[in-house]
Amino acid sequence: MDSLEIWAEKYRPRKLDDVINQRHVVERVKVFVKERNIPHMLYAGPPGSGKTTVALCISEELFGSAWRQSTLETNASDERGINVIRQKIKDFARTRAIGDVPFKIIVLDEADALTPEAQQALRRTMETFTRTARFILCCNYSSRVIEPIQSRCAVFRFRPLSGDDVRAYVMRIVQGEGLKITDKAIEAIIYFAQGDLRKAANLLQASAALSREIDESSIYEAASQARPEDVRLMLEKALSGHFQEAREILQDMLLRQGLMGEDLIREIHRQVYSLDLTDEEKVQLIDKIGEYDFRLTEGGNELIQLEALLAQFLLFSKAHKRR
Amino acid sequence: MSWVSRYRPRSFKEVLDQKEAIETLMAWYKNWKPGSKAMLLYGPPGCGKTVIVEALAQEEGLDLIEMNASDFRSAEAIEARIGRSMAQASIFQRPKLFLIDEVDGLAGEEDRGGVGAIIQIIKGSKHPIVLTANDPYNERLRTIRPYCQLVRMRRLGIRDVQRYLERIAELEGLSIDESVLKIIASRSQGDLRSAINDLEVLGRGSRIIRDEDLSSLGFRERQTDIFEALQAIFKTKSLMTAKLSLNEVDKDLEEVFWWIENNIAEEYEDPLEIAKAFDALSKADLFMSRVIFRQNWKLQAYAVDLMTGGVALAKREPYRKFTRYTYPSNIALLGRTKGERSEALKALGKLGSILHCSRRKVRAEFLPYLKIMAKRPDFKERLDAFMEASED
């Protein structure tokens, strides 16, 4: 795996002391590790803020080189339903951990993707294996985790990382890889990453693939290449009155390519500024984008919500406006 | 020859289940003498009522005279057809057994004579008579019941049906997944006849039957319902008409939702109507997701009203045109790209295991950048090598 050299992984901190910021979490967690006893924990926070990293650091510091055998990593979005997850946990927690730590660690990512019912089932599983396993649940929004689980866990909120935090992390990679990079390029990474270290590392590595010396423009180039490319075309189709064609592009992106609705809607928002519309029309559309984005976060189906948004773009087609 | 007749059981041994009914039938036959009661076998369609009577005739060497009650609709017709032969004892011929199928189909208002005639025949017959019905407690059979011994036949189990289909598939040399047979069997709800008919429809077309073929089967069978519902929704301006249109549809709500979604822009032409209709669906979708997420079933009523009435009332006036409503494109697309997507998922899973995240996250957060990184030959080489190495 080291041979693949994906920097986001290569520069993932291996010790709690190396974790970027999140001091309030790390300080308390270090006490647990020192006492060789950890509670069930719930980590909530934005993507790329260090949740999985802290969980893996704990495991490595507790179990040393044997950490893999004593750690089960799973996530709610890959497994087919809670029963598969429970079976995995059961098989894993049946045997005792090797060494002097009396429990194994189960890291369940994207716990907020489970329905409340599935979470109830998970809660029972947590109780069943509480002697032999400790759970670390990770999620973006703790409000989507049912209270009975929250009350059984020590809840840690990971803060959005600052520009300086991102800079510190980028500098580690720059030094480790011996890169040539301008200050403005680092500023650009900070701007795009929005506190997400995984994104910062990926953007940096993609830019490095495009040019030997990394400046502002290579960052912008990589960032734009990484965006869903069909979004612009889709919006133009809708604005020229070709709703069904726009719908087809959307279905291809969401269903065949497997892109995520929230990424698409973010890109739609970004594209609005440069569309051939008056500013007043743009403001009206942004109002609609916000509304359908909200419906998505309320649990709406990605396809129907984005199609409904596309139908709003159709209202601004020239043919319609002439009516 | 249809498969239903080709694979019809010929003896008791081949009949699925129904052991009790067979024993009762045999005992009744052995003890029957003129003046005894007739036998009324009842049970759901396709559970084997006619089949066990045929098997009885076969095993006992009887001359079976089969009639379908709906063939003759009056007392005279029944008399003319069987009345005389029933009253004659046969000395030189094989013993006779009469079967009158589907007597509950006989007893309409105008058939009162028919019921009366059957009672007369039962009373005067020199030969045993078996009647079959789905529902013996049908009010119109009230007067016949006292002259009959009632025997209930049970609905067949799904697994029995499945095993029967397996045997047919084998004899026909079909290549068919167990999962497909299972679906046909459970769709049949214990009606072996309909299950065999379904299998025949699929098996006549091709020796190899896959999951996708199955969807075409269900689709054809239930097509009329959904098309009528769509027509009602798209052509009406009445909330009640639109809402009630779903009562006839035997598809689940989610599939109906996508049928409506797929045809909005086929029917409506004005962008404002399209936008309004999609907004109604968007809200219906929110209510459905709350139903699932909060297990709050009463919210489903709002979803139904919005997806029917909300869409119906999005238009100014109904369009006076014929629209060919089409199958939901999202469901079709998912079916078409199943293989491609599962390959992609496998690759994402491999990357996910070293990147400590789900396939969803690999795709959303790594893939766009990996594509750029792979523009460097050395990285691409490593990536290819990694994918190949973890192949096993």
XYZ file of C-alpha atoms in Angstrom:
715
model
C 0.000 0.000 0.000
C 2.863 2.372 0.657
C 3.853 1.980 -2.945
C 0.665 3.677 -4.094
C 1.696 6.940 -2.437
C -1.526 8.798 -2.035
C -0.444 11.710 0.107
C -3.667 12.005 2.061
C -2.816 8.515 3.360
C 0.972 8.807 3.418
C 0.766 11.932 5.575
C -2.024 10.749 7.807
C -0.720 11.286 11.377
C 0.219 8.007 13.107
C 0.548 9.395 16.627
C -1.898 11.492 18.590
C 0.797 14.131 19.063
C 0.972 14.604 15.299
C -2.746 15.230 14.816
C -3.415 18.700 13.414
C -5.088 20.777 16.108
C -8.230 19.263 17.767
C -6.264 19.767 20.992
C -9.421 19.539 23.126
C -10.067 16.039 21.799
C -6.479 14.813 21.719
C -5.654 15.853 25.291
C -8.532 13.897 26.757
C -8.065 10.903 24.513
C -4.409 10.657 25.508
C -5.521 10.121 29.112
C -7.708 7.210 28.023
C -4.816 5.660 26.141
C -2.448 6.102 29.063
C -4.921 4.351 31.374
C -5.412 1.698 28.689
C -9.151 2.014 28.975
C -11.326 3.911 26.565
C -15.073 4.525 26.643
C -17.375 4.200 23.646
C -16.908 7.415 21.719
C -18.829 9.448 19.177
C -16.810 11.760 16.949
C -18.801 14.445 15.173
C -17.313 16.962 12.804
C -16.787 18.091 9.238
C -14.999 15.946 6.635
C -11.215 15.893 6.768
C -11.019 17.221 10.318
C -9.311 14.128 11.757
C -12.001 11.819 13.128
C -10.796 8.576 11.548
C -7.196 9.616 12.113
C -7.689 10.019 15.857
C -9.448 6.660 16.008
C -6.594 4.918 14.147
C -3.958 6.683 16.291
C -5.646 5.408 19.445
C -5.594 1.894 18.107
C -1.952 2.074 17.070
C -0.888 3.540 20.401
C -2.813 0.887 22.324
C -1.936 -2.181 20.299
C 1.346 -1.211 18.643
C 2.195 -3.080 15.463
C -0.652 -5.545 16.036
C -3.270 -2.804 15.792
C -4.812 -4.155 12.612
C -5.853 -7.452 14.202
C -7.504 -5.613 17.065
C -9.351 -3.032 15.030
C -12.426 -3.436 12.877
C -13.062 -0.653 10.412
C -16.475 -0.546 8.880
C -18.911 2.044 7.646
C -22.629 2.427 7.294
C -22.690 3.282 3.616
C -20.914 0.240 2.131
C -22.625 -2.509 4.066
C -26.022 -3.748 3.106
C -28.025 -2.922 6.174
C -27.493 -3.090 9.868
C -27.647 -6.876 10.021
C -24.496 -7.231 7.942
C -22.740 -4.734 10.193
C -23.926 -6.561 13.315
C -22.720 -9.890 11.979
C -19.317 -8.398 11.211
C -19.119 -6.972 14.710
C -20.219 -10.268 16.217
C -17.568 -12.258 14.335
C -14.909 -9.748 15.236
C -15.774 -9.255 18.901
C -16.136 -12.967 19.617
C -12.421 -13.438 20.224
C -10.385 -11.511 22.729
C -7.756 -8.960 21.860
C -4.100 -10.025 21.858
C -1.914 -8.476 24.572
C -2.754 -6.582 27.716
C -5.654 -4.487 26.442
C -8.872 -6.278 27.343
C -10.929 -5.000 24.427
C -10.896 -4.544 20.685
C -11.784 -1.381 18.831
C -14.604 -1.048 16.325
C -14.552 2.073 14.192
C -17.898 2.693 12.518
C -17.730 5.518 10.021
C -20.748 7.420 8.666
C -22.877 6.318 11.602
C -25.339 9.094 10.817
C -26.218 7.316 7.567
C -28.042 4.639 9.578
C -31.795 5.010 10.048
C -32.997 5.495 13.635
C -34.242 1.912 13.600
C -30.862 0.572 12.545
C -29.261 2.719 15.219
C -31.483 1.088 17.844
C -30.211 -2.277 16.674
C -26.653 -0.953 16.844
C -27.262 0.249 20.364
C -28.218 -3.255 21.445
C -25.099 -4.633 19.769
C -22.971 -2.092 21.612
C -24.424 -3.312 24.885
C -23.914 -6.959 24.041
C -20.218 -6.543 23.310
C -19.387 -3.841 25.787
C -16.993 -6.145 27.678
C -14.940 -7.123 24.676
C -15.158 -4.142 22.371
C -15.163 -0.368 22.362
C -16.975 1.536 19.668
C -15.789 4.691 18.001
C -18.605 6.078 15.895
C -17.852 8.826 13.387
C -20.368 11.157 11.804
C -20.749 14.583 10.282
C -23.866 15.540 12.184
C -24.385 14.275 15.720
C -28.003 15.460 15.535
C -28.673 12.488 13.258
C -27.499 10.027 15.909
C -30.219 8.865 18.277
C -30.002 9.954 21.891
C -29.657 6.499 23.452
C -26.406 6.071 21.496
C -25.156 9.539 22.297
C -25.813 8.910 25.981
C -23.687 5.744 25.892
C -20.744 7.508 24.290
C -18.286 10.179 25.182
C -19.164 12.740 22.538
C -16.318 14.678 20.940
C -16.891 17.528 18.538
C -14.173 18.008 15.979
C -13.825 21.652 15.080
C -13.580 22.930 11.536
C -9.870 23.473 10.957
C -8.522 26.959 10.402
C -6.462 28.268 7.512
C -3.341 28.065 9.678
C -4.091 24.411 10.475
C -4.394 23.615 6.779
C -1.176 25.536 6.107
C 0.688 23.548 8.762
C -0.459 20.282 7.192
C 0.352 21.396 3.647
C 3.845 22.385 4.785
C 4.443 18.904 6.171
C 3.723 17.416 2.776
C 5.698 20.089 0.935
C 8.740 19.344 3.078
C 8.272 15.605 2.987
C 8.049 15.559 -0.794
C 10.534 18.381 -1.454
C 8.009 20.360 -3.499
C 8.424 23.789 -4.987
C 5.339 25.845 -4.231
C 4.494 29.554 -4.098
C 2.831 31.265 -1.135
C -0.118 32.182 -3.297
C -0.577 28.534 -4.227
C -0.781 27.628 -0.554
C -3.342 30.375 -0.047
C -5.332 28.927 -2.931
C -5.258 25.465 -1.366
C -6.488 26.922 1.921
C -9.288 28.676 0.042
C -10.454 25.536 -1.750
C -9.976 23.097 1.118
C -12.245 24.961 3.526
C -10.601 23.225 6.486
C -10.716 19.746 4.923
C -7.213 18.235 5.172
C -8.024 15.313 2.896
C -9.069 17.732 0.201
C -5.958 19.849 0.770
C -3.673 16.830 0.311
C -5.533 15.633 -2.778
C -5.559 19.042 -4.389
C -1.865 19.474 -3.717
C -1.012 16.068 -5.174
C -3.176 16.640 -8.241
C -1.533 20.031 -8.815
C 1.879 18.455 -8.458
C 0.898 16.002 -11.169
C 0.081 18.882 -13.506
C 3.248 20.928 -13.009
C 6.637 20.538 -11.427
C 6.550 23.964 -9.815
C 3.248 24.600 -8.139
C 1.820 28.082 -8.403
C -1.613 29.582 -7.979
C -2.711 28.703 -11.490
C -1.862 25.012 -11.194
C -4.025 24.839 -8.068
C -6.908 26.497 -9.906
C -6.401 24.181 -12.848
C -6.517 21.056 -10.675
C -9.526 22.312 -8.744
C -11.476 22.971 -11.901
C -10.526 19.629 -13.463
C -11.730 17.852 -10.330
C -15.193 19.306 -10.622
C -18.096 17.429 -12.187
C -17.676 18.507 -15.791
C -21.170 17.881 -17.084
C -22.886 20.281 -14.703
C -22.348 23.290 -16.936
C -23.713 21.476 -19.977
C -26.728 20.297 -17.999
C -27.591 23.827 -16.897
C -27.203 25.176 -20.418
C -29.566 22.496 -21.719
C -32.194 23.461 -19.166
C -31.749 27.165 -19.925
C -32.238 26.529 -23.628
C -35.513 24.731 -22.949
C -34.207 21.181 -23.392
C -35.404 19.842 -20.087
C -35.402 16.152 -20.973
C -31.796 16.310 -22.175
C -30.768 18.083 -18.987
C -32.558 15.401 -17.014
C -30.703 12.682 -18.887
C -27.324 14.234 -18.052
C -28.326 14.488 -14.416
C -29.421 10.849 -14.247
C -26.177 9.756 -15.830
C -24.095 11.695 -13.302
C -26.058 10.571 -10.260
C -26.947 7.006 -11.162
C -24.290 5.740 -13.544
C -21.253 7.739 -12.446
C -22.355 7.708 -8.823
C -21.633 11.370 -8.100
C -23.140 12.825 -4.968
C -26.082 15.198 -4.996
C -24.492 17.586 -2.544
C -21.390 17.891 -4.754
C -23.539 18.552 -7.800
C -25.637 21.204 -6.123
C -22.516 22.943 -4.855
C -21.198 22.987 -8.403
C -24.532 24.259 -9.740
C -24.294 27.117 -7.271
C -20.753 27.881 -8.410
C -21.762 27.857 -12.077
C -24.718 30.223 -11.676
C -22.494 33.305 -11.465
C -21.176 32.840 -14.959
C -24.419 31.899 -16.730
C -25.977 34.152 -19.348
C -28.592 35.667 -17.032
C -29.248 39.026 -15.379
C -28.098 39.452 -11.793
C -31.689 39.602 -10.662
C -32.380 36.249 -12.281
C -29.262 34.797 -10.707
C -30.454 35.875 -7.270
C -33.829 34.230 -7.887
C -32.119 31.015 -8.923
C -29.784 31.059 -5.934
C -32.850 31.276 -3.732
C -34.135 28.112 -5.409
C -30.780 26.336 -5.184
C -30.733 27.033 -1.466
C -34.271 25.732 -1.084
C -33.585 22.417 -2.853
C -30.235 22.027 -1.121
C -32.099 22.348 2.147
C -34.556 19.692 1.051
C -31.605 17.408 0.272
C -30.212 17.815 3.777
C -33.720 17.126 5.063
C -33.351 13.639 3.599
C -34.815 14.223 0.144
C -33.958 11.913 -2.745
C -31.037 13.371 -4.715
C -32.504 12.687 -8.133
C -35.953 14.149 -7.646
C -34.721 17.191 -5.736
C -32.153 18.060 -8.387
C -34.654 17.449 -11.172
C -37.052 19.823 -9.490
C -34.230 22.363 -9.340
C -33.510 21.869 -13.039
C -37.176 22.576 -13.752
C -36.664 25.942 -12.035
C -33.825 26.681 -14.460
C -36.230 25.853 -17.275
C -38.332 28.827 -16.170
C -35.450 31.090 -17.164
C -35.139 29.692 -20.649
C -35.411 32.356 -23.362
C -38.386 30.711 -25.004
C -40.271 30.738 -21.754
C -39.383 34.312 -20.884
C -40.794 35.540 -24.181
C -44.217 34.184 -23.340
C -49.332 -28.087 -25.563
C -49.153 -25.501 -22.813
C -46.814 -26.215 -19.938
C -49.721 -26.216 -17.525
C -51.140 -29.287 -19.253
C -47.761 -30.822 -20.095
C -46.717 -30.813 -16.456
C -50.088 -31.535 -14.937
C -49.880 -34.154 -12.186
C -51.316 -37.517 -13.369
C -51.473 -39.326 -10.051
C -51.936 -38.531 -6.380
C -48.235 -38.991 -5.884
C -47.444 -36.118 -8.193
C -49.899 -33.750 -6.589
C -48.313 -31.153 -4.371
C -49.335 -31.173 -0.733
C -53.145 -31.610 -0.180
C -52.735 -34.996 1.542
C -55.766 -34.475 3.763
C -58.016 -33.475 0.898
C -56.959 -36.537 -1.093
C -57.669 -38.874 1.810
C -61.102 -37.376 2.368
C -61.868 -37.533 -1.336
C -60.860 -41.206 -1.505
C -62.942 -42.124 1.543
C -65.940 -40.288 0.109
C -65.568 -42.075 -3.210
C -65.219 -45.538 -1.636
C -68.320 -45.042 0.472
C -70.402 -43.336 -2.148
C -73.731 -44.835 -3.181
C -76.706 -43.281 -4.968
C -78.315 -40.732 -2.658
C -75.034 -39.825 -0.942
C -73.845 -36.256 -0.841
C -71.785 -34.735 -3.618
C -68.263 -33.557 -2.867
C -67.548 -29.828 -2.906
C -63.826 -29.155 -3.106
C -62.957 -25.578 -2.421
C -59.782 -23.541 -2.251
C -57.874 -20.716 -3.914
C -57.079 -20.787 -7.648
C -54.277 -23.067 -8.752
C -54.141 -25.159 -5.566
C -54.997 -28.379 -7.426
C -58.763 -28.900 -7.104
C -59.345 -30.178 -10.614
C -56.050 -31.998 -10.608
C -56.879 -34.275 -7.680
C -60.227 -35.221 -9.207
C -58.457 -36.132 -12.448
C -55.935 -38.139 -10.461
C -58.759 -39.988 -8.711
C -60.286 -40.948 -12.060
C -56.897 -42.068 -13.325
C -56.077 -44.226 -10.314
C -59.521 -45.792 -10.039
C -59.962 -46.293 -13.791
C -63.013 -44.045 -13.989
C -64.568 -42.339 -16.962
C -64.289 -38.702 -15.968
C -66.877 -36.378 -17.409
C -65.720 -32.840 -16.918
C -67.875 -29.809 -17.216
C -67.294 -26.233 -16.496
C -70.264 -24.724 -14.732
C -69.951 -21.505 -16.651
C -70.432 -23.429 -19.898
C -74.121 -23.901 -19.313
C -76.139 -21.198 -17.824
C -79.612 -22.636 -17.368
C -81.431 -25.648 -16.037
C -82.272 -26.838 -19.520
C -78.699 -26.687 -20.698
C -77.503 -28.762 -17.751
C -80.284 -31.263 -18.227
C -79.594 -31.603 -21.907
C -75.902 -32.030 -21.413
C -75.624 -34.384 -18.478
C -79.019 -34.915 -16.941
C -79.830 -38.147 -18.692
C -76.486 -39.843 -18.473
C -76.378 -39.116 -14.768
C -79.575 -40.934 -14.068
C -78.433 -44.022 -15.982
C -76.384 -46.610 -14.250
C -73.758 -48.041 -16.549
C -73.460 -51.771 -16.639
C -71.255 -52.319 -19.640
C -69.160 -49.201 -19.370
C -66.493 -48.041 -17.017
C -67.848 -46.357 -13.908
C -68.338 -42.637 -14.336
C -67.247 -39.678 -12.230
C -68.740 -36.260 -12.873
C -66.849 -33.074 -12.258
C -68.539 -29.696 -12.330
C -65.851 -27.056 -12.115
C -66.203 -23.570 -10.717
C -69.749 -23.755 -9.444
C -69.385 -20.337 -7.853
C -69.055 -18.991 -11.379
C -72.426 -20.511 -12.208
C -74.645 -18.879 -9.714
C -75.625 -15.494 -11.085
C -79.127 -14.062 -10.784
C -80.196 -15.589 -14.070
C -78.744 -18.948 -13.058
C -81.117 -19.747 -10.238
C -82.409 -22.451 -12.427
C -78.865 -23.690 -12.780
C -78.451 -24.094 -9.025
C -81.778 -25.834 -8.752
C -80.880 -28.178 -11.603
C -77.607 -29.129 -9.979
C -79.418 -29.965 -6.753
C -81.853 -32.166 -8.668
C -79.000 -33.909 -10.433
C -77.139 -34.541 -7.174
C -80.265 -36.051 -5.642
C -81.002 -38.357 -8.563
C -77.507 -39.249 -9.754
C -76.336 -42.827 -10.077
C -72.756 -41.597 -10.228
C -70.599 -39.640 -7.828
C -70.337 -35.894 -8.524
C -67.554 -33.538 -7.504
C -68.032 -29.802 -7.520
C -65.261 -27.241 -7.185
C -65.389 -23.632 -6.037
C -63.121 -20.895 -4.776
C -65.567 -19.671 -2.184
C -68.207 -22.173 -0.999
C -69.770 -19.683 1.400
C -70.800 -17.526 -1.477
C -74.416 -16.591 -0.747
C -75.616 -18.036 -4.040
C -74.339 -21.493 -3.165
C -76.341 -21.539 0.059
C -78.958 -23.921 -1.303
C -76.400 -26.352 -2.753
C -74.278 -26.663 0.375
C -76.628 -29.041 2.321
C -76.274 -31.592 -0.494
C -72.514 -31.545 -0.406
C -69.671 -32.704 1.742
C -67.297 -29.746 1.932
C -63.553 -30.303 1.745
C -61.123 -27.460 1.998
C -57.904 -27.424 0.005
C -55.099 -25.296 1.255
C -53.188 -22.617 -0.564
C -49.887 -24.101 -1.767
C -46.688 -23.052 -0.060
C -44.333 -20.804 -1.975
C -41.503 -23.319 -1.545
C -43.608 -26.150 -2.928
C -44.412 -24.029 -5.950
C -40.751 -23.159 -6.334
C -39.708 -26.830 -6.240
C -42.289 -27.677 -8.857
C -40.975 -24.911 -11.086
C -37.440 -26.171 -10.557
C -38.452 -29.570 -11.900
C -40.098 -28.052 -14.958
C -37.095 -25.814 -15.597
C -34.859 -28.854 -15.472
C -37.027 -30.882 -17.841
C -37.244 -27.954 -20.258
C -33.492 -27.442 -20.083
C -33.785 -23.869 -18.881
C -30.877 -22.002 -17.411
C -32.517 -19.996 -14.683
C -31.415 -18.628 -11.344
C -32.933 -19.945 -8.176
C -33.677 -16.350 -7.222
C -35.802 -15.877 -10.323
C -37.795 -19.029 -9.609
C -38.277 -17.829 -6.098
C -39.718 -14.540 -7.285
C -42.070 -16.252 -9.742
C -43.191 -18.583 -6.969
C -43.838 -15.841 -4.468
C -45.571 -13.654 -7.016
C -47.958 -16.545 -7.620
C -49.053 -16.520 -3.977
C -49.497 -20.285 -4.094
C -51.268 -20.384 -7.455
C -49.278 -23.081 -9.244
C -51.090 -22.600 -12.531
C -50.221 -18.920 -12.797
C -46.649 -19.671 -11.742
C -46.237 -22.249 -14.514
C -47.783 -19.826 -17.008
C -45.292 -17.135 -15.970
C -42.398 -19.549 -16.299
C -43.619 -20.585 -19.723
C -43.823 -16.984 -20.927
C -40.196 -16.496 -19.931
C -38.935 -19.912 -20.992
C -40.490 -19.905 -24.450
C -38.541 -16.774 -25.326
C -35.144 -18.007 -24.336
C -33.420 -20.901 -22.580
C -31.478 -18.522 -20.414
C -33.539 -16.471 -18.005
C -32.119 -13.631 -15.982
C -33.413 -11.188 -13.394
C -34.087 -8.549 -16.031
C -36.428 -10.807 -17.975
C -38.543 -11.082 -14.903
C -39.141 -7.358 -14.771
C -40.530 -7.447 -18.283
C -42.996 -10.101 -17.175
C -44.392 -8.138 -14.273
C -44.360 -5.035 -16.381
C -46.549 -6.521 -19.072
C -48.971 -8.019 -16.679
C -49.611 -4.884 -14.705
C -49.143 -2.357 -17.434
C -52.764 -1.421 -17.939
C -53.226 -0.339 -14.358
C -50.368 2.125 -14.236
C -51.214 3.584 -17.633
C -54.770 4.210 -16.573
C -53.582 5.860 -13.389
C -51.165 8.107 -15.297
C -53.870 9.076 -17.718
C -56.183 9.964 -14.851
C -53.541 12.123 -13.168
C -52.327 13.909 -16.262
C -55.709 14.541 -17.858
C -57.721 15.663 -14.846
C -58.007 18.937 -12.980
C -59.766 17.264 -10.063
C -57.863 16.529 -6.873
C -60.131 13.604 -5.979
C -59.877 11.957 -9.407
C -56.107 12.209 -9.319
C -55.859 10.885 -5.774
C -58.227 7.969 -6.314
C -56.406 6.899 -9.478
C -53.823 5.108 -7.357
C -56.385 2.813 -5.743
C -56.324 0.510 -8.757
C -52.569 0.296 -9.018
C -50.870 -2.744 -7.566
C -47.357 -1.259 -7.623
C -45.635 0.123 -4.610
C -45.813 3.821 -4.057
C -42.191 4.436 -4.869
C -42.440 2.878 -8.315
C -45.616 4.801 -9.079
C -43.766 7.934 -8.019
C -41.103 7.359 -10.661
C -43.691 6.574 -13.332
C -45.282 9.944 -12.677
C -41.892 11.665 -12.533
C -40.792 10.207 -15.844
C -43.854 11.380 -17.715
C -44.390 14.927 -16.464
C -42.311 16.474 -19.202
C -43.811 14.101 -21.761
C -47.281 15.411 -21.007
C -46.821 19.008 -19.919
C -45.304 21.515 -22.326
C -45.296 24.786 -20.424
C -42.155 25.198 -18.269
C -44.232 26.679 -15.463
C -46.375 23.558 -15.334
C -43.306 21.337 -15.384
C -41.669 23.313 -12.583
C -44.832 23.234 -10.473
C -45.325 19.506 -11.001
C -41.717 18.721 -10.090
C -41.972 20.911 -7.019
C -45.009 18.904 -5.932
C -43.016 15.685 -6.390
C -40.088 17.177 -4.502
C -42.354 17.828 -1.539
C -44.018 14.431 -1.821
C -40.523 12.932 -1.697
C -39.741 14.805 1.509
C -42.840 13.385 3.148
C -41.918 9.871 2.004
C -38.442 10.217 3.434
C -39.928 11.381 6.730
C -42.203 8.359 6.708
C -39.159 6.113 6.485
C -36.804 8.056 8.681
C -39.244 8.753 11.466
C -41.492 5.725 10.917
C -44.343 8.177 10.849
C -46.817 6.499 8.542
C -49.552 9.080 8.731
C -47.324 11.418 6.702
C -47.697 9.125 3.715
C -51.139 10.570 3.004
C -49.599 13.957 2.194
C -47.055 12.357 -0.101
C -49.826 10.636 -2.052
C -51.914 13.811 -2.373
C -48.943 15.836 -3.585
C -47.692 13.301 -6.105
C -51.159 12.850 -7.616
C -53.195 16.016 -7.008
C -50.145 18.265 -6.868
C -48.993 17.052 -10.270
C -52.516 17.053 -11.758
C -53.188 20.632 -10.722
C -49.869 21.957 -11.982
C -51.360 22.348 -15.439
C -53.591 25.163 -16.636
C -55.769 22.963 -18.826
C -55.562 19.286 -19.749
C -53.736 18.669 -23.017
C -55.938 17.214 -25.721
C -53.343 14.871 -27.106
C -52.265 11.293 -26.811
C -49.107 10.792 -24.796
C -47.256 7.514 -24.845
C -46.310 7.143 -21.190
C -42.954 5.482 -20.718
C -41.173 3.347 -18.174
C -39.164 5.270 -15.522
C -35.807 6.086 -17.081
C -33.934 6.045 -13.769
C -35.023 2.475 -13.032
C -34.133 1.448 -16.584
C -30.728 3.146 -16.345
C -29.916 1.369 -13.100
C -30.831 -1.938 -14.709
C -28.718 -1.275 -17.797
C -25.608 -0.218 -15.897
C -25.696 -2.838 -13.167
C -22.594 -4.668 -14.363
C -20.572 -1.549 -15.006
C -21.452 -0.131 -11.617
C -20.596 -3.271 -9.708
C -17.141 -3.324 -11.352
C -16.634 0.277 -10.311
C -17.747 -0.499 -6.771
C -15.216 -3.303 -6.522
C -12.400 -0.982 -7.534
C -13.580 1.678 -5.112
C -13.733 -0.888 -2.339
C -10.094 -1.814 -2.873
C -9.043 1.794 -2.616
C -11.333 2.307 0.362
C -9.596 -0.404 2.331
C -6.237 1.399 2.197
C -7.675 4.895 2.440
C -9.788 4.030 5.503
C -13.055 5.193 4.084
C -16.207 4.010 2.363
C -16.602 3.516 -1.367
C -18.918 6.486 -1.392
C -16.179 8.691 0.047
C -13.499 7.304 -2.252
C -15.678 8.161 -5.206
C -16.655 11.616 -3.999
C -13.446 12.779 -2.344
C -10.584 10.893 -3.991
C -11.642 9.856 -7.465
C -11.760 13.325 -9.083
C -8.178 13.945 -7.920
C -6.917 10.446 -8.648
C -7.915 10.990 -12.265
C -5.626 14.030 -12.408
C -2.800 12.314 -10.525
C -2.980 9.458 -13.007
C -1.845 11.864 -15.707
C 1.627 11.223 -14.387
C 2.837 7.950 -15.857
C 4.621 6.811 -12.681
C 1.487 7.269 -10.582
C -0.698 5.575 -13.158
C 1.683 2.623 -13.215
C 1.511 2.290 -9.428
C -2.269 2.621 -9.455
C -2.654 -0.071 -12.120
C -0.246 -2.343 -10.272
C -2.173 -1.873 -7.042
C -5.502 -2.652 -8.691
C -4.080 -5.778 -10.276
C -2.247 -6.952 -7.160
C -5.351 -6.842 -5.022
C -7.322 -8.601 -7.736
C -7.017 -11.888 -5.855
